[in-house]
PDB file of C-alpha atoms and ligand atoms in Angstrom:
ATOM      1  CA  UNK A 348       6.226 -21.020  -9.080  1.00 48.00           C
ATOM      2  CA  UNK A 349       9.905 -21.975  -8.819  1.00 49.00           C
ATOM      3  CA  UNK A 350      10.101 -22.865 -12.819  1.00 79.00           C
ATOM      4  CA  UNK A 351       9.275 -19.207 -13.428  1.00 92.00           C
ATOM      5  CA  UNK A 352      12.044 -16.595 -13.726  1.00 96.00           C
ATOM      6  CA  UNK A 353      10.694 -13.114 -13.466  1.00 97.00           C
ATOM      7  CA  UNK A 354      12.409 -10.357 -15.139  1.00 96.00           C
ATOM      8  CA  UNK A 355      11.980  -8.358 -11.904  1.00 95.00           C
ATOM      9  CA  UNK A 356      10.917  -9.212  -8.240  1.00 96.00           C
ATOM     10  CA  UNK A 357       9.986  -6.303  -5.954  1.00 97.00           C
ATOM     11  CA  UNK A 358       9.885  -6.608  -2.183  1.00 97.00           C
ATOM     12  CA  UNK A 359       7.360  -4.479  -0.567  1.00 98.00           C
ATOM     13  CA  UNK A 360       4.049  -3.389  -1.636  1.00 98.00           C
ATOM     14  CA  UNK A 361       3.952   0.103  -0.702  1.00 98.00           C
ATOM     15  CA  UNK A 362       3.927   3.106  -3.098  1.00 98.00           C
ATOM     16  CA  UNK A 363       7.429   2.648  -4.149  1.00 97.00           C
ATOM     17  CA  UNK A 364       6.928  -0.991  -4.696  1.00 98.00           C
ATOM     18  CA  UNK A 365       3.449  -1.162  -6.420  1.00 98.00           C
ATOM     19  CA  UNK A 366       4.217   1.769  -8.861  1.00 98.00           C
ATOM     20  CA  UNK A 367       7.591   0.047  -9.754  1.00 97.00           C
ATOM     21  CA  UNK A 368       5.551  -3.340 -10.270  1.00 98.00           C
ATOM     22  CA  UNK A 369       2.752  -1.704 -12.409  1.00 98.00           C
ATOM     23  CA  UNK A 370       4.930   0.347 -14.472  1.00 98.00           C
ATOM     24  CA  UNK A 371       7.393  -2.639 -15.051  1.00 97.00           C
ATOM     25  CA  UNK A 372       4.410  -4.598 -16.147  1.00 98.00           C
ATOM     26  CA  UNK A 373       3.200  -1.979 -18.376  1.00 98.00           C
ATOM     27  CA  UNK A 374       6.491  -2.045 -20.315  1.00 97.00           C
ATOM     28  CA  UNK A 375       6.068  -5.683 -20.834  1.00 97.00           C
ATOM     29  CA  UNK A 376       8.159  -7.045 -17.931  1.00 97.00           C
ATOM     30  CA  UNK A 377       7.268 -10.330 -16.051  1.00 97.00           C
ATOM     31  CA  UNK A 378       6.892  -8.854 -12.362  1.00 97.00           C
ATOM     32  CA  UNK A 379       6.667 -10.494  -8.989  1.00 97.00           C
ATOM     33  CA  UNK A 380       5.633  -8.178  -6.020  1.00 98.00           C
ATOM     34  CA  UNK A 381       6.250  -9.712  -2.580  1.00 98.00           C
ATOM     35  CA  UNK A 382       4.437  -7.998   0.311  1.00 98.00           C
ATOM     36  CA  UNK A 383       4.373  -9.560   3.740  1.00 98.00           C
ATOM     37  CA  UNK A 384       1.072  -7.917   4.844  1.00 97.00           C
ATOM     38  CA  UNK A 385      -2.195  -9.090   3.192  1.00 97.00           C
ATOM     39  CA  UNK A 386      -2.961  -5.517   1.868  1.00 98.00           C
ATOM     40  CA  UNK A 387      -0.819  -3.764  -0.701  1.00 98.00           C
ATOM     41  CA  UNK A 388      -0.463   0.165   0.064  1.00 98.00           C
ATOM     42  CA  UNK A 389       2.368   0.314   2.713  1.00 98.00           C
ATOM     43  CA  UNK A 390       2.626   2.958   5.254  1.00 98.00           C
ATOM     44  CA  UNK A 391       1.204   5.624   3.001  1.00 98.00           C
ATOM     45  CA  UNK A 392      -2.181   3.876   2.447  1.00 98.00           C
ATOM     46  CA  UNK A 393      -2.797   2.263   5.929  1.00 98.00           C
ATOM     47  CA  UNK A 394      -1.023   4.575   8.380  1.00 97.00           C
ATOM     48  CA  UNK A 395       0.313   7.658   6.986  1.00 98.00           C
ATOM     49  CA  UNK A 396      -0.631   9.936   3.990  1.00 98.00           C
ATOM     50  CA  UNK A 397      -4.184   8.743   3.272  1.00 98.00           C
ATOM     51  CA  UNK A 398      -5.656   7.988   6.897  1.00 98.00           C
ATOM     52  CA  UNK A 399      -3.940  11.217   8.320  1.00 98.00           C
ATOM     53  CA  UNK A 400      -5.598  13.377   5.546  1.00 98.00           C
ATOM     54  CA  UNK A 401      -8.770  11.739   5.899  1.00 98.00           C
ATOM     55  CA  UNK A 402      -8.846  12.546   9.479  1.00 98.00           C
ATOM     56  CA  UNK A 403      -7.315  16.230   8.991  1.00 98.00           C
ATOM     57  CA  UNK A 404     -10.299  16.857   6.698  1.00 98.00           C
ATOM     58  CA  UNK A 405     -12.762  15.947   9.508  1.00 97.00           C
ATOM     59  CA  UNK A 406     -10.840  18.374  11.965  1.00 96.00           C
ATOM     60  CA  UNK A 407     -11.100  21.006   9.183  1.00 97.00           C
ATOM     61  CA  UNK A 408     -14.747  20.479   8.970  1.00 95.00           C
ATOM     62  CA  UNK A 409     -15.243  20.595  12.898  1.00 94.00           C
ATOM     63  CA  UNK A 410     -13.237  23.726  13.008  1.00 94.00           C
ATOM     64  CA  UNK A 411     -15.378  25.427  10.254  1.00 93.00           C
ATOM     65  CA  UNK A 412     -18.553  24.484  12.296  1.00 92.00           C
ATOM     66  CA  UNK A 413     -16.997  25.798  15.440  1.00 91.00           C
ATOM     67  CA  UNK A 414     -16.385  29.164  13.622  1.00 92.00           C
ATOM     68  CA  UNK A 415     -19.527  29.115  11.441  1.00 93.00           C
ATOM     69  CA  UNK A 416     -20.967  32.536  12.928  1.00 92.00           C
ATOM     70  CA  UNK A 417     -17.712  34.294  11.641  1.00 93.00           C
ATOM     71  CA  UNK A 418     -18.856  33.247   8.031  1.00 92.00           C
ATOM     72  CA  UNK A 419     -22.172  34.426   8.858  1.00 95.00           C
ATOM     73  CA  UNK A 420     -23.692  30.882   9.280  1.00 92.00           C
ATOM     74  CA  UNK A 421     -25.554  30.859  12.804  1.00 90.00           C
ATOM     75  CA  UNK A 422     -27.693  27.970  14.232  1.00 87.00           C
ATOM     76  CA  UNK A 423     -25.255  25.130  14.746  1.00 82.00           C
ATOM     77  CA  UNK A 424     -25.529  25.318  18.397  1.00 79.00           C
ATOM     78  CA  UNK A 425     -24.012  22.172  20.081  1.00 84.00           C
ATOM     79  CA  UNK A 426     -22.258  19.739  17.851  1.00 85.00           C
ATOM     80  CA  UNK A 427     -21.084  16.394  18.998  1.00 90.00           C
ATOM     81  CA  UNK A 428     -17.942  14.484  17.470  1.00 93.00           C
ATOM     82  CA  UNK A 429     -18.920  10.987  16.548  1.00 96.00           C
ATOM     83  CA  UNK A 430     -15.501   9.267  16.803  1.00 97.00           C
ATOM     84  CA  UNK A 431     -16.990   5.865  15.535  1.00 98.00           C
ATOM     85  CA  UNK A 432     -18.129   7.713  12.376  1.00 98.00           C
ATOM     86  CA  UNK A 433     -14.937   9.356  11.803  1.00 98.00           C
ATOM     87  CA  UNK A 434     -13.179   6.167  11.943  1.00 98.00           C
ATOM     88  CA  UNK A 435     -15.697   4.328   9.851  1.00 98.00           C
ATOM     89  CA  UNK A 436     -15.325   7.102   6.789  1.00 98.00           C
ATOM     90  CA  UNK A 437     -11.544   6.981   7.214  1.00 98.00           C
ATOM     91  CA  UNK A 438     -11.190   3.147   7.141  1.00 98.00           C
ATOM     92  CA  UNK A 439     -13.824   3.174   4.147  1.00 98.00           C
ATOM     93  CA  UNK A 440     -11.376   5.389   2.116  1.00 98.00           C
ATOM     94  CA  UNK A 441      -8.501   3.032   3.090  1.00 98.00           C
ATOM     95  CA  UNK A 442     -10.596  -0.024   2.069  1.00 98.00           C
ATOM     96  CA  UNK A 443     -11.547   1.440  -1.161  1.00 98.00           C
ATOM     97  CA  UNK A 444      -7.922   2.398  -2.215  1.00 98.00           C
ATOM     98  CA  UNK A 445      -6.666  -0.992  -1.070  1.00 98.00           C
ATOM     99  CA  UNK A 446      -9.228  -2.516  -3.447  1.00 98.00           C
ATOM    100  CA  UNK A 447      -8.094  -0.471  -6.184  1.00 98.00           C
ATOM    101  CA  UNK A 448      -4.650  -1.660  -5.841  1.00 98.00           C
ATOM    102  CA  UNK A 449      -5.743  -5.276  -5.854  1.00 98.00           C
ATOM    103  CA  UNK A 450      -7.577  -4.348  -9.269  1.00 98.00           C
ATOM    104  CA  UNK A 451      -4.455  -2.767 -10.518  1.00 98.00           C
ATOM    105  CA  UNK A 452      -2.447  -6.106  -9.740  1.00 98.00           C
ATOM    106  CA  UNK A 453      -4.909  -7.985 -11.786  1.00 98.00           C
ATOM    107  CA  UNK A 454      -5.059  -5.428 -14.551  1.00 98.00           C
ATOM    108  CA  UNK A 455      -1.436  -5.001 -15.014  1.00 98.00           C
ATOM    109  CA  UNK A 456      -0.800  -8.874 -14.661  1.00 98.00           C
ATOM    110  CA  UNK A 457       1.579  -8.651 -11.777  1.00 98.00           C
ATOM    111  CA  UNK A 458       2.187 -11.739  -9.799  1.00 98.00           C
ATOM    112  CA  UNK A 459       1.478 -10.870  -6.358  1.00 98.00           C
ATOM    113  CA  UNK A 460       3.035 -12.952  -3.328  1.00 98.00           C
ATOM    114  CA  UNK A 461       2.083 -12.777   0.194  1.00 98.00           C
ATOM    115  CA  UNK A 462       5.189 -13.226   2.425  1.00 98.00           C
ATOM    116  CA  UNK A 463       8.243 -11.800   3.916  1.00 98.00           C
ATOM    117  CA  UNK A 464      11.023 -11.606   1.140  1.00 97.00           C
ATOM    118  CA  UNK A 465      14.697 -12.119   1.669  1.00 97.00           C
ATOM    119  CA  UNK A 466      17.132 -11.994  -0.962  1.00 95.00           C
ATOM    120  CA  UNK A 467      19.266 -15.073  -0.437  1.00 95.00           C
ATOM    121  CA  UNK A 468      22.634 -13.699  -1.976  1.00 93.00           C
ATOM    122  CA  UNK A 469      24.399 -12.924  -5.117  1.00 91.00           C
ATOM    123  CA  UNK A 470      23.164 -13.941  -8.402  1.00 90.00           C
ATOM    124  CA  UNK A 471      23.780 -17.642  -9.576  1.00 92.00           C
ATOM    125  CA  UNK A 472      23.532 -18.162 -13.256  1.00 92.00           C
ATOM    126  CA  UNK A 473      22.575 -14.555 -13.599  1.00 90.00           C
ATOM    127  CA  UNK A 474      19.535 -15.123 -11.423  1.00 94.00           C
ATOM    128  CA  UNK A 475      18.721 -13.782  -8.087  1.00 95.00           C
ATOM    129  CA  UNK A 476      16.596 -16.026  -5.595  1.00 96.00           C
ATOM    130  CA  UNK A 477      13.929 -14.321  -3.097  1.00 96.00           C
ATOM    131  CA  UNK A 478      13.159 -16.658  -0.374  1.00 98.00           C
ATOM    132  CA  UNK A 479       9.388 -15.777   0.764  1.00 98.00           C
ATOM    133  CA  UNK A 480       8.095 -16.682   4.123  1.00 98.00           C
ATOM    134  CA  UNK A 481       4.382 -16.832   4.411  1.00 98.00           C
ATOM    135  CA  UNK A 482       2.316 -16.109   7.710  1.00 96.00           C
ATOM    136  CA  UNK A 483       2.088 -19.834   8.124  1.00 97.00           C
ATOM    137  CA  UNK A 484       5.886 -20.006   8.022  1.00 97.00           C
ATOM    138  CA  UNK A 485       5.927 -22.168   4.585  1.00 97.00           C
ATOM    139  CA  UNK A 486       8.475 -20.870   2.551  1.00 97.00           C
ATOM    140  CA  UNK A 487       8.783 -20.540  -1.198  1.00 96.00           C
ATOM    141  CA  UNK A 488      11.485 -19.196  -3.691  1.00 97.00           C
ATOM    142  CA  UNK A 489      10.979 -16.642  -6.395  1.00 97.00           C
ATOM    143  CA  UNK A 490      13.721 -16.340  -9.110  1.00 96.00           C
ATOM    144  CA  UNK A 491      14.345 -13.043 -10.998  1.00 96.00           C
ATOM    145  CA  UNK A 492      16.777 -11.623 -13.303  1.00 93.00           C
ATOM    146  CA  UNK A 493      16.713  -8.226 -11.456  1.00 82.00           C
ATOM    147  CA  UNK A 494      15.181  -7.302  -8.012  1.00 68.00           C
ATOM    148  CA  UNK A 495      14.489  -4.141  -5.988  1.00 66.00           C
ATOM    149  CA  UNK A 496      13.548  -3.699  -2.401  1.00 66.00           C
ATOM    150  CA  UNK A 497      11.103  -0.987  -1.551  1.00 65.00           C
ATOM    151  CA  UNK A 498      10.853  -0.242   2.103  1.00 59.00           C
ATOM    152  CA  UNK A 499      11.788   2.871   3.840  1.00 51.00           C
ATOM    153  CA  UNK A 500       9.247   3.431   6.617  1.00 48.00           C
ATOM    154  CA  UNK A 501       8.686  -0.076   7.958  1.00 44.00           C
TER     155      UNK A 501
HETATM  156  C1  FAD B1491       2.087   9.656   9.641  1.00 51.91           C
HETATM  157  C2  FAD B1491       2.580   9.642   8.253  1.00 51.91           C
HETATM  158  C3  FAD B1491       2.169  10.667   7.232  1.00 51.91           C
HETATM  159  C4  FAD B1491       2.511  10.558   6.028  1.00 51.91           C
HETATM  160  N1  FAD B1491       1.911  11.534   4.838  1.00 51.91           N
HETATM  161  C5  FAD B1491       2.642  11.714   3.868  1.00 51.91           C
HETATM  162  C6  FAD B1491       2.140  12.598   3.024  1.00 51.91           C
HETATM  163  O1  FAD B1491       0.940  13.156   3.356  1.00 51.91           O
HETATM  164  N2  FAD B1491       2.612  12.482   1.694  1.00 51.91           N
HETATM  165  C7  FAD B1491       3.595  11.821   1.406  1.00 51.91           C
HETATM  166  O2  FAD B1491       3.994  11.841   0.228  1.00 51.91           O
HETATM  167  N3  FAD B1491       4.225  10.993   2.279  1.00 51.91           N
HETATM  168  C8  FAD B1491       3.621  10.991   3.531  1.00 51.91           C
HETATM  169  N4  FAD B1491       4.201  10.040   4.238  1.00 51.91           N
HETATM  170  C9  FAD B1491       5.432   9.187   3.898  1.00 51.91           C
HETATM  171  C10 FAD B1491       4.834   8.012   3.012  1.00 51.91           C
HETATM  172  O3  FAD B1491       3.975   7.237   3.918  1.00 51.91           O
HETATM  173  C11 FAD B1491       6.140   7.108   2.604  1.00 51.91           C
HETATM  174  O4  FAD B1491       7.091   8.059   1.848  1.00 51.91           O
HETATM  175  C12 FAD B1491       5.851   6.113   1.720  1.00 51.91           C
HETATM  176  O5  FAD B1491       4.793   5.140   2.402  1.00 51.91           O
HETATM  177  C13 FAD B1491       6.960   5.195   1.262  1.00 51.91           C
HETATM  178  O6  FAD B1491       6.720   4.204   0.550  1.00 51.91           O
HETATM  179  P1  FAD B1491       7.441   2.955   0.341  1.00 51.91           P
HETATM  180  O7  FAD B1491       6.770   2.083  -0.607  1.00 51.91           O
HETATM  181  O8  FAD B1491       8.901   3.336   0.111  1.00 51.91           O
HETATM  182  O9  FAD B1491       7.508   2.309   1.844  1.00 51.91           O
HETATM  183  P2  FAD B1491       6.218   1.729   2.664  1.00 51.91           P
HETATM  184  O10 FAD B1491       4.937   2.641   2.448  1.00 51.91           O
HETATM  185  O11 FAD B1491       6.851   1.818   4.273  1.00 51.91           O
HETATM  186  O12 FAD B1491       5.925   0.434   2.078  1.00 51.91           O
HETATM  187  C14 FAD B1491       6.993  -0.769   2.404  1.00 51.91           C
HETATM  188  C15 FAD B1491       6.208  -2.133   2.315  1.00 51.91           C
HETATM  189  O13 FAD B1491       7.067  -3.160   2.274  1.00 51.91           O
HETATM  190  C16 FAD B1491       6.656  -4.200   3.014  1.00 51.91           C
HETATM  191  N5  FAD B1491       7.622  -4.879   3.297  1.00 51.91           N
HETATM  192  C17 FAD B1491       8.645  -4.223   4.223  1.00 51.91           C
HETATM  193  N6  FAD B1491       9.760  -5.347   4.192  1.00 51.91           N
HETATM  194  C18 FAD B1491       9.075  -6.262   3.542  1.00 51.91           C
HETATM  195  C19 FAD B1491       9.816  -7.597   3.384  1.00 51.91           C
HETATM  196  N7  FAD B1491      11.103  -8.196   3.847  1.00 51.91           N
HETATM  197  N8  FAD B1491       9.134  -8.660   2.703  1.00 51.91           N
HETATM  198  C20 FAD B1491       7.887  -8.268   2.143  1.00 51.91           C
HETATM  199  N9  FAD B1491       7.387  -7.012   2.209  1.00 51.91           N
HETATM  200  C21 FAD B1491       8.005  -6.120   3.023  1.00 51.91           C
HETATM  201  C22 FAD B1491       5.736  -3.400   4.274  1.00 51.91           C
HETATM  202  O14 FAD B1491       4.839  -4.224   4.802  1.00 51.91           O
HETATM  203  C23 FAD B1491       5.201  -2.223   3.465  1.00 51.91           C
HETATM  204  O15 FAD B1491       3.732  -2.610   2.941  1.00 51.91           O
HETATM  205  C24 FAD B1491       3.561   9.932   5.467  1.00 51.91           C
HETATM  206  C25 FAD B1491       4.241   9.039   6.488  1.00 51.91           C
HETATM  207  C26 FAD B1491       3.655   8.873   7.803  1.00 51.91           C
HETATM  208  C27 FAD B1491       4.287   7.785   8.618  1.00 51.91           C
END
């Protein structure tokens, strides 16, 4: 890994990071995407936009059912919210999109590195170095001509 000099190293695999990585790779750049979690998608996919909208849709359906008679639909009677099923559906949506990102990493030939990325300092011989600390505390280095950090929520 140390012998490779990437065109760009990106810290953070949320929407900011992965879209930059895919677009960079589509333009022919050699891209490293560094994400501390074992899943790409960031706040948006795992806690924010996607799970909240999945849950909101459940709430919308429940609200419609509770007011069904206003729409001329009768006979719903008692209804029970199965929270486990609600969570299962939401988790399934998140999982599907997470797998979609894994697929796009491969399709776009982005090198994905799992670990906490830290820029070590200014360029040396026109190359930046990012230290990547994995979950088991092993440290590796990524070298790149350009770097960008994408993290606003975490
Ligand atoms: C509850 C909630 C609901 C939201 N709903 C919407 C919505 O409906 N529509 C909308 O447009 N936006 C929504 N947002 C905002 C959206 O989630 C953010 O705008 C978006 O996630 C920002 O993307 P990002 O890539 O900049 O950062 P993030 O998604 O936070 O991703 C950063 C990534 O970088 C990783 N990381 C951080 N530091 C390091 C490091 N040193 N080394 C390696 N990896 C690192 C993190 O693990 C994370 O995966 C919502 C946010 C929340 C909290």
